[in-house]
mmCIF file of N, CA and C in Angstrom:
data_model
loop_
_atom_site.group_PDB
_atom_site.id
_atom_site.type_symbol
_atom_site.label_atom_id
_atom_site.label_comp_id
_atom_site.label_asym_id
_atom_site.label_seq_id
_atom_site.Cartn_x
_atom_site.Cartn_y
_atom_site.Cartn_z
ATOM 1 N N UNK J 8 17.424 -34.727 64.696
ATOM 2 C CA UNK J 8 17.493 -33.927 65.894
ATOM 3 C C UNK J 8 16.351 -34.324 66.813
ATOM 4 N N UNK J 9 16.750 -33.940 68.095
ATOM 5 C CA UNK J 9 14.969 -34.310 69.723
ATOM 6 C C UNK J 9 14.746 -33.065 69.912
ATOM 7 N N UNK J 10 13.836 -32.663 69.824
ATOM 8 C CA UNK J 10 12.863 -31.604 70.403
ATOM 9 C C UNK J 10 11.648 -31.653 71.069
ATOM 10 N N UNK J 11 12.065 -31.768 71.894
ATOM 11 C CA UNK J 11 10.485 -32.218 73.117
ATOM 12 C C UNK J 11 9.216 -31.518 72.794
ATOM 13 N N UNK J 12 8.122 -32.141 72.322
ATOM 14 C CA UNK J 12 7.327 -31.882 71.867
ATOM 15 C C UNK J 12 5.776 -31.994 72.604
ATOM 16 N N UNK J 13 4.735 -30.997 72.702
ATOM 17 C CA UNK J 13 3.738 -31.093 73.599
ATOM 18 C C UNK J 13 2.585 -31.300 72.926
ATOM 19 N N UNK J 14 2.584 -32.352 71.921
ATOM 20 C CA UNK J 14 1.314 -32.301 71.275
ATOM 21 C C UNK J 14 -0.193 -32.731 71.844
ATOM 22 N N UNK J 15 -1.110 -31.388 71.421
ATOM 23 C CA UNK J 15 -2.214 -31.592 71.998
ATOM 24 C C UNK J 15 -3.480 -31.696 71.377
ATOM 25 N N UNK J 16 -4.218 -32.976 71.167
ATOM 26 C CA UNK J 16 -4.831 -33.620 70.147
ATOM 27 C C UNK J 16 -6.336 -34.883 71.319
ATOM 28 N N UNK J 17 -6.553 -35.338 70.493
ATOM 29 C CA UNK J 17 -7.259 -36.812 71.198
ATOM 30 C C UNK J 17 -6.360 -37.868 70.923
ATOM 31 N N UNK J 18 -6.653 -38.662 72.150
ATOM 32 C CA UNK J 18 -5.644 -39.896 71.798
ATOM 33 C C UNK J 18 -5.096 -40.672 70.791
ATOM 34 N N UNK J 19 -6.039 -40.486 70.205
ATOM 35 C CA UNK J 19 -5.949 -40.671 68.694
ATOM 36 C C UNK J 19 -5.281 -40.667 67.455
ATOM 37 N N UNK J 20 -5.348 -38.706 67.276
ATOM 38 C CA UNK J 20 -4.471 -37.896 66.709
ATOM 39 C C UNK J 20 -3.230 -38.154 67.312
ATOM 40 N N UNK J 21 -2.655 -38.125 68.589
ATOM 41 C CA UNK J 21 -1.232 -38.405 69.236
ATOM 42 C C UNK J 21 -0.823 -39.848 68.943
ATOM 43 N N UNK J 22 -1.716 -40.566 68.613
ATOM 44 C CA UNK J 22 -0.922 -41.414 68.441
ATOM 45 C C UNK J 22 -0.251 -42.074 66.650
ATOM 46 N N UNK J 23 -1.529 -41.420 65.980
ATOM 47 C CA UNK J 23 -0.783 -40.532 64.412
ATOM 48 C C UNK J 23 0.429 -40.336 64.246
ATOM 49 N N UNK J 24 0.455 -39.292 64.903
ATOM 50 C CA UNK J 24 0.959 -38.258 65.391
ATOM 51 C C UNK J 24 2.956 -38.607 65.625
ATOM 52 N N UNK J 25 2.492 -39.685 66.744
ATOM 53 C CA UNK J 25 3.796 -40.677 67.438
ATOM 54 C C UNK J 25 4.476 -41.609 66.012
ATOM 55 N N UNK J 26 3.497 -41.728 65.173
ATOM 56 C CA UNK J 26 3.455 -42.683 64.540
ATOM 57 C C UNK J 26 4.371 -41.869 63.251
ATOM 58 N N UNK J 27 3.870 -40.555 62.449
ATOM 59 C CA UNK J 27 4.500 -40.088 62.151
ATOM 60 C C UNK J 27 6.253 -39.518 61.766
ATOM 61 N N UNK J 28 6.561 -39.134 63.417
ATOM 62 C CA UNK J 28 8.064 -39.286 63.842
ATOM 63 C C UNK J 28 8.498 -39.933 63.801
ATOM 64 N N UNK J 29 8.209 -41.543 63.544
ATOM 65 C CA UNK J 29 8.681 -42.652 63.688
ATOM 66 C C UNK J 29 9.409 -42.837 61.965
ATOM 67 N N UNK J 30 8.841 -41.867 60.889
ATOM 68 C CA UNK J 30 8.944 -42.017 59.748
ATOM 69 C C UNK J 30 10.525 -41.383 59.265
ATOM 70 N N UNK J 31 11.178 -42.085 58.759
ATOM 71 C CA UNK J 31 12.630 -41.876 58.931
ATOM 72 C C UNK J 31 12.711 -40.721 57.663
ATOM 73 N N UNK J 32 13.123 -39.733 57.891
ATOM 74 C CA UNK J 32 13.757 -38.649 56.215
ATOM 75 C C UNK J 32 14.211 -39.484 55.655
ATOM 76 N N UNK J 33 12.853 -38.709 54.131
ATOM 77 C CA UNK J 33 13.727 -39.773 53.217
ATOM 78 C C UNK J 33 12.952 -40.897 52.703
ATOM 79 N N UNK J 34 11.644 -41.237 53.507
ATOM 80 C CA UNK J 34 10.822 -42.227 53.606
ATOM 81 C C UNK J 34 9.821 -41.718 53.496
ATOM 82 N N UNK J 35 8.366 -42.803 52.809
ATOM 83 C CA UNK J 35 6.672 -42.425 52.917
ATOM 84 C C UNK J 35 6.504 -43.738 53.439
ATOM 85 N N UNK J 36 5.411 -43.458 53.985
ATOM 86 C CA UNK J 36 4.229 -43.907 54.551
ATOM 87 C C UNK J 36 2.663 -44.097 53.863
ATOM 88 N N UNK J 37 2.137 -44.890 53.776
ATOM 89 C CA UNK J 37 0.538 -44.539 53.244
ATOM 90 C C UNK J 37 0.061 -44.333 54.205
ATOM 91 N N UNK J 38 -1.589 -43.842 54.104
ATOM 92 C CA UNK J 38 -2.534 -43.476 54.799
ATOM 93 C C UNK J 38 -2.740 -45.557 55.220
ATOM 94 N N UNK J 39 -2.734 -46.344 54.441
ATOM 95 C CA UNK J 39 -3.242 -47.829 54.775
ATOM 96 C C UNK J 39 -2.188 -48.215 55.644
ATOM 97 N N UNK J 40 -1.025 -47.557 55.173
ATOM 98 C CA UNK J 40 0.345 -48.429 56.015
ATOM 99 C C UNK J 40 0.137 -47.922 57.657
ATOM 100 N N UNK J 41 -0.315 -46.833 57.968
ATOM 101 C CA UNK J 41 -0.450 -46.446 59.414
ATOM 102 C C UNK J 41 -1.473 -46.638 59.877
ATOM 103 N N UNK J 42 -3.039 -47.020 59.438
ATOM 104 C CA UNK J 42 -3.740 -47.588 59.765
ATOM 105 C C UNK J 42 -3.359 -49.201 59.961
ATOM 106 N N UNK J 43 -2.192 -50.086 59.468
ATOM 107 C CA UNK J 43 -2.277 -50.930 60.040
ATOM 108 C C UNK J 43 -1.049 -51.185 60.993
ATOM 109 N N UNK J 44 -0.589 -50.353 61.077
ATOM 110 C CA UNK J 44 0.145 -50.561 62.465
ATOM 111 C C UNK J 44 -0.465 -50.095 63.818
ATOM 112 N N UNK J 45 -1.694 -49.385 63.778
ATOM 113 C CA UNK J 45 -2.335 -49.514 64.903
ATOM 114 C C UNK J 45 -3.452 -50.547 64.749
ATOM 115 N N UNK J 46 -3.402 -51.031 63.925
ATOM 116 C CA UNK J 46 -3.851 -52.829 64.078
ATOM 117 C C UNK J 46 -5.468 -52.218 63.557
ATOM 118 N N UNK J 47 -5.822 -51.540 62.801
ATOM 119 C CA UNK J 47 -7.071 -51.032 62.396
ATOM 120 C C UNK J 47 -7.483 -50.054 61.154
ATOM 121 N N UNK J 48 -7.463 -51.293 60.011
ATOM 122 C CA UNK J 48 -7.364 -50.936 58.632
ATOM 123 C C UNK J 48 -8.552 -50.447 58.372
ATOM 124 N N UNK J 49 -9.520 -50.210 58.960
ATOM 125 C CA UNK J 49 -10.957 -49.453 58.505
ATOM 126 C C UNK J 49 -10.537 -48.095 59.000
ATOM 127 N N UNK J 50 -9.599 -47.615 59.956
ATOM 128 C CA UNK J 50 -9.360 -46.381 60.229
ATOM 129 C C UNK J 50 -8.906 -45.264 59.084
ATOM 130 N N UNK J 51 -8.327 -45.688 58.264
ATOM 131 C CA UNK J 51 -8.031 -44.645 56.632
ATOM 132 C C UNK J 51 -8.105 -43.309 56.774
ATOM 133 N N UNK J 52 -9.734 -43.492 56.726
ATOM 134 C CA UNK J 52 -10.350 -41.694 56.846
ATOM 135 C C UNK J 52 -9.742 -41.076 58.110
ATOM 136 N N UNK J 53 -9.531 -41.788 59.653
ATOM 137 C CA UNK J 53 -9.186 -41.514 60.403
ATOM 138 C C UNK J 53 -7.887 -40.927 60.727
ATOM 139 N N UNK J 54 -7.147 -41.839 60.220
ATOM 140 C CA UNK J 54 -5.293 -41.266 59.758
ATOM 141 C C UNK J 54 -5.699 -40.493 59.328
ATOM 142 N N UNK J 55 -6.178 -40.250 58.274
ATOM 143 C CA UNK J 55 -6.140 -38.997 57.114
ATOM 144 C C UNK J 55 -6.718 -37.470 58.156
ATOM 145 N N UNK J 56 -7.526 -37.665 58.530
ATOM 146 C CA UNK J 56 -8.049 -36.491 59.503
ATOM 147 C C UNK J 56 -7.478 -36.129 60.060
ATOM 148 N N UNK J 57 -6.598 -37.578 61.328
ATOM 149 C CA UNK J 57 -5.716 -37.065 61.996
ATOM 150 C C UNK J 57 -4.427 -36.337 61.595
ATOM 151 N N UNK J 58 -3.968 -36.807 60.444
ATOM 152 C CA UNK J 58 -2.543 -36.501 59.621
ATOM 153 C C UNK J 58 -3.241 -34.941 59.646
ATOM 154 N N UNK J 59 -4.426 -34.648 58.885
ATOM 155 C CA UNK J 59 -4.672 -33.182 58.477
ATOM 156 C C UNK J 59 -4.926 -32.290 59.949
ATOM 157 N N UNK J 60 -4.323 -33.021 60.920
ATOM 158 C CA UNK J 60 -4.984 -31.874 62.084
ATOM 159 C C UNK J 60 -3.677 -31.558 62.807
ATOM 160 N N UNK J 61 -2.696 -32.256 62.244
ATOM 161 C CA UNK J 61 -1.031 -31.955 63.271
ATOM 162 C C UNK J 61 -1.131 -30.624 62.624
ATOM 163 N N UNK J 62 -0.820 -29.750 63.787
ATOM 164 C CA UNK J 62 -0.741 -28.264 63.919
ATOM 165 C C UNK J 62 0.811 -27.860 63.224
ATOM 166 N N UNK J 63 1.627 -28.905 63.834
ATOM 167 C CA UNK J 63 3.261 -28.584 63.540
ATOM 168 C C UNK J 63 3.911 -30.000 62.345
ATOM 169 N N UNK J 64 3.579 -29.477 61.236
ATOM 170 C CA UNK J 64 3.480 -30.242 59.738
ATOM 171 C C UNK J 64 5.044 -30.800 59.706
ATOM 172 N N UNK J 65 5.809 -29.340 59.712
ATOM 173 C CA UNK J 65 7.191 -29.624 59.614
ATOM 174 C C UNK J 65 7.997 -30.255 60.497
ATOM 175 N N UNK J 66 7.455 -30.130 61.577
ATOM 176 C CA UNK J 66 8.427 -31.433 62.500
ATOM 177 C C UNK J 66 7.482 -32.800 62.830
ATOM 178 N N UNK J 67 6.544 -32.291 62.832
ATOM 179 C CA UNK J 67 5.841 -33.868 63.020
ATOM 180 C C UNK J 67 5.163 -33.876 61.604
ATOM 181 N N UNK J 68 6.410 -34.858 60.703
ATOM 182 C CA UNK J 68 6.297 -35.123 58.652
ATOM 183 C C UNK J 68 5.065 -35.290 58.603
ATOM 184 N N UNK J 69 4.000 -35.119 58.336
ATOM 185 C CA UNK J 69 2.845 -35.556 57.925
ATOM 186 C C UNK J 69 3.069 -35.793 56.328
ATOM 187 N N UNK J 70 3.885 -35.042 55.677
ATOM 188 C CA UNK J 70 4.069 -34.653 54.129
ATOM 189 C C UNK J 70 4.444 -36.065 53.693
ATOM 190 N N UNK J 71 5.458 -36.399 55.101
ATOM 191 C CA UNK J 71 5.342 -38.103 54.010
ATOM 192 C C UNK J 71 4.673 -38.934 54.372
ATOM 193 N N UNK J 72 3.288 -38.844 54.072
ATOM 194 C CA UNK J 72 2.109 -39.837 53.905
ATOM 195 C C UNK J 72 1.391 -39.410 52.800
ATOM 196 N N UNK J 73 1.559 -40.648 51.592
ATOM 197 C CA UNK J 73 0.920 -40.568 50.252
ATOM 198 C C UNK J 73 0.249 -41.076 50.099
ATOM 199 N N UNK J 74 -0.722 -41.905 49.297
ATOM 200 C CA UNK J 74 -1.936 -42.541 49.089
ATOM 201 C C UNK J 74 -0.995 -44.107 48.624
ATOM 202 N N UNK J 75 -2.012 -44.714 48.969
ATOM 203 C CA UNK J 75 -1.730 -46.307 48.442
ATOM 204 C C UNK J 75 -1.079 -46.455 46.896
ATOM 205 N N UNK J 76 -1.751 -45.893 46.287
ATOM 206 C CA UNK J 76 -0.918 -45.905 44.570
ATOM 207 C C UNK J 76 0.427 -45.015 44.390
ATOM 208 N N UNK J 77 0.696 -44.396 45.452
ATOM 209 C CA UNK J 77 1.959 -43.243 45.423
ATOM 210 C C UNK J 77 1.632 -42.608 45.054
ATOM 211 N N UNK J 78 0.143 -41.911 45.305
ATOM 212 C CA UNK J 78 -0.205 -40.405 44.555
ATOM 213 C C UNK J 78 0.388 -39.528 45.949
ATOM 214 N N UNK J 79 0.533 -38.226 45.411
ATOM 215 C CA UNK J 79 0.939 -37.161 46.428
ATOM 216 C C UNK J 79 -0.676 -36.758 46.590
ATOM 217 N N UNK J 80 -0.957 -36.904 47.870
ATOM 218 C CA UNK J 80 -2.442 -36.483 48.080
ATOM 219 C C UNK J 80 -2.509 -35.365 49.693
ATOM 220 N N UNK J 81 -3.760 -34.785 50.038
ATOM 221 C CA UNK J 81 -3.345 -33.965 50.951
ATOM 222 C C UNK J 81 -2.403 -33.518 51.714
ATOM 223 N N UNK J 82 -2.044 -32.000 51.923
ATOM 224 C CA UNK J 82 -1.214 -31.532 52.516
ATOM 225 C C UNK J 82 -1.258 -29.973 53.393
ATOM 226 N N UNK J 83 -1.589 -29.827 53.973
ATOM 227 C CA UNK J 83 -2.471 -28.530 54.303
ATOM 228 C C UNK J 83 -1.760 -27.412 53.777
ATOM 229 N N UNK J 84 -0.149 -27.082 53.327
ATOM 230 C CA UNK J 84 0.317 -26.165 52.825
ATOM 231 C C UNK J 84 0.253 -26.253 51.136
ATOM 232 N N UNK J 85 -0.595 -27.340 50.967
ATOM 233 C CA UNK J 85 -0.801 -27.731 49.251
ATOM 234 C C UNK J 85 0.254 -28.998 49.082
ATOM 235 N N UNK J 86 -0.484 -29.443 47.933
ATOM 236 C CA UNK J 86 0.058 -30.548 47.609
ATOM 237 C C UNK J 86 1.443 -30.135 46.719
ATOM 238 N N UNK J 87 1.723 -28.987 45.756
ATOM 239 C CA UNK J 87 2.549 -28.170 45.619
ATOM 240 C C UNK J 87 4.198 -28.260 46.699
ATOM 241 N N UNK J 88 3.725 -27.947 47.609
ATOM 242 C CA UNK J 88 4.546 -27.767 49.132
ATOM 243 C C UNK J 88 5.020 -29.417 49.317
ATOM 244 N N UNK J 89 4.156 -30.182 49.393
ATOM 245 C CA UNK J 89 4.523 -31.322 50.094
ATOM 246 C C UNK J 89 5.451 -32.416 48.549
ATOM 247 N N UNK J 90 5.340 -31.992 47.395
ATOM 248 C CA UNK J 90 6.317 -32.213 46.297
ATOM 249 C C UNK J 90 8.012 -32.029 46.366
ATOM 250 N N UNK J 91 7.682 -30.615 46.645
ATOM 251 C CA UNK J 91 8.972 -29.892 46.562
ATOM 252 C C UNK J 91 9.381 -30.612 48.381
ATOM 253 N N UNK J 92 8.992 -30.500 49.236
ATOM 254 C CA UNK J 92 9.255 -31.572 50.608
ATOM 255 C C UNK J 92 10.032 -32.587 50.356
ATOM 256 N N UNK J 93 8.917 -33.439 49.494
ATOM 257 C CA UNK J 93 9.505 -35.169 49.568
ATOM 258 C C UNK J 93 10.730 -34.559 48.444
ATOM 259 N N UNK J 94 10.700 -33.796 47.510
ATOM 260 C CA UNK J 94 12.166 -33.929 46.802
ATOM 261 C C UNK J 94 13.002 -33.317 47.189
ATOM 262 N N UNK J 95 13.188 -32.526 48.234
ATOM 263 C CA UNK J 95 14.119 -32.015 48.747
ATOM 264 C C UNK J 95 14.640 -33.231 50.008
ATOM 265 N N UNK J 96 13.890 -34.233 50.779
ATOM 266 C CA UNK J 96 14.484 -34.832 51.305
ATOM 267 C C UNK J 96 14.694 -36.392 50.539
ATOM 268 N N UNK J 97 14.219 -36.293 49.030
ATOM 269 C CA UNK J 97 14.703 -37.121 48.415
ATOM 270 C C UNK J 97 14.177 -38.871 48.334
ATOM 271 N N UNK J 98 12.828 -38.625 48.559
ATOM 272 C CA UNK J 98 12.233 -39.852 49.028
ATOM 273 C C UNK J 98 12.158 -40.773 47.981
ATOM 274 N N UNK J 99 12.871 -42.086 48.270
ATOM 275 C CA UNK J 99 12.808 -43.303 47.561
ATOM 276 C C UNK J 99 11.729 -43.550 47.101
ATOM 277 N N UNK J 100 10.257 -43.789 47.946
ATOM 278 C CA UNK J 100 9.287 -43.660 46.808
ATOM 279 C C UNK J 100 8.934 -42.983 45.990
ATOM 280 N N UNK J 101 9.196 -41.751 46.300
ATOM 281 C CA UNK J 101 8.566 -40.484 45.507
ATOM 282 C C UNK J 101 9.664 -40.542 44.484
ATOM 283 N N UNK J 102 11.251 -40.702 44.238
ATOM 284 C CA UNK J 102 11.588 -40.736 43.563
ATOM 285 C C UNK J 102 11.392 -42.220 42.304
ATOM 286 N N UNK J 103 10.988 -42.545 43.084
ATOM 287 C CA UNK J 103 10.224 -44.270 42.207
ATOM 288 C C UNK J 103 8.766 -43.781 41.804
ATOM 289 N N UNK J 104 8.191 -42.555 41.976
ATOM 290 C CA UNK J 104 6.922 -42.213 41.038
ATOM 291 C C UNK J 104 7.161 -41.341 40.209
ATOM 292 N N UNK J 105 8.532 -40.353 39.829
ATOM 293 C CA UNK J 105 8.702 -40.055 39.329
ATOM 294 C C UNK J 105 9.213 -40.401 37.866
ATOM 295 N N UNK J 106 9.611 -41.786 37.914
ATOM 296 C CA UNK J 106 9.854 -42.567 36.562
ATOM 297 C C UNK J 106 8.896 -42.750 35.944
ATOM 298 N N UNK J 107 7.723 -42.515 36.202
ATOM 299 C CA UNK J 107 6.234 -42.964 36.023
ATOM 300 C C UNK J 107 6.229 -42.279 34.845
ATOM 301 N N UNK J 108 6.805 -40.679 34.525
ATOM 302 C CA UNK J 108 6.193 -39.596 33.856
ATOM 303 C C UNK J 108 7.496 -39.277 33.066
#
């Protein structure tokens, strides 16, 4: 679905942010994988801050961004929340870390 959206952040965060939506249901992202599509792999901590500061979680996914090893790592409604997320929309990786166990 489009829902015009007014996000209000530093350039920064919006562009996270942009980067985010771009993430198809169904799909993760790492914190490294979006630091290098804005062409700046020392940024990490930066994604990560920014990911933790989107106000509106559920439409702009932050939930699917996991850590480099496919750990489920921060989520501001708990990491709990962002489990039951990725398995309800069924995410190929997440369902590829679940063979793990």
């Amino acid at each position: 679905f489009e829902l015009p959206l007014l996000l209000i952040g530093t350039p920064f965060q919006k562009s996270i942010w942009n980067e985010l939506l771009k993430i198809p249901y169904g799909k993760t992202e790492t914190y490294m994988g979006l630091s290098q599509k804005l062409n700046n792999t020392k940024a990490i901590r930066a994604v990560a801050a920014a990911n933790g500061a989107n106000a509106i979680s559920i439409i702009v996914p932050c939930h699917r961004i996991i850590g480099s090893n496919g750990e489920l790592v921060g989520y501001a409604g708990g990491v709990d929340v962002k489990q039951k997320l990725l398995r309800l929309e069924n995410s190929d990786n997440y369902a590829e870390q679940l063979k793990l166990f």
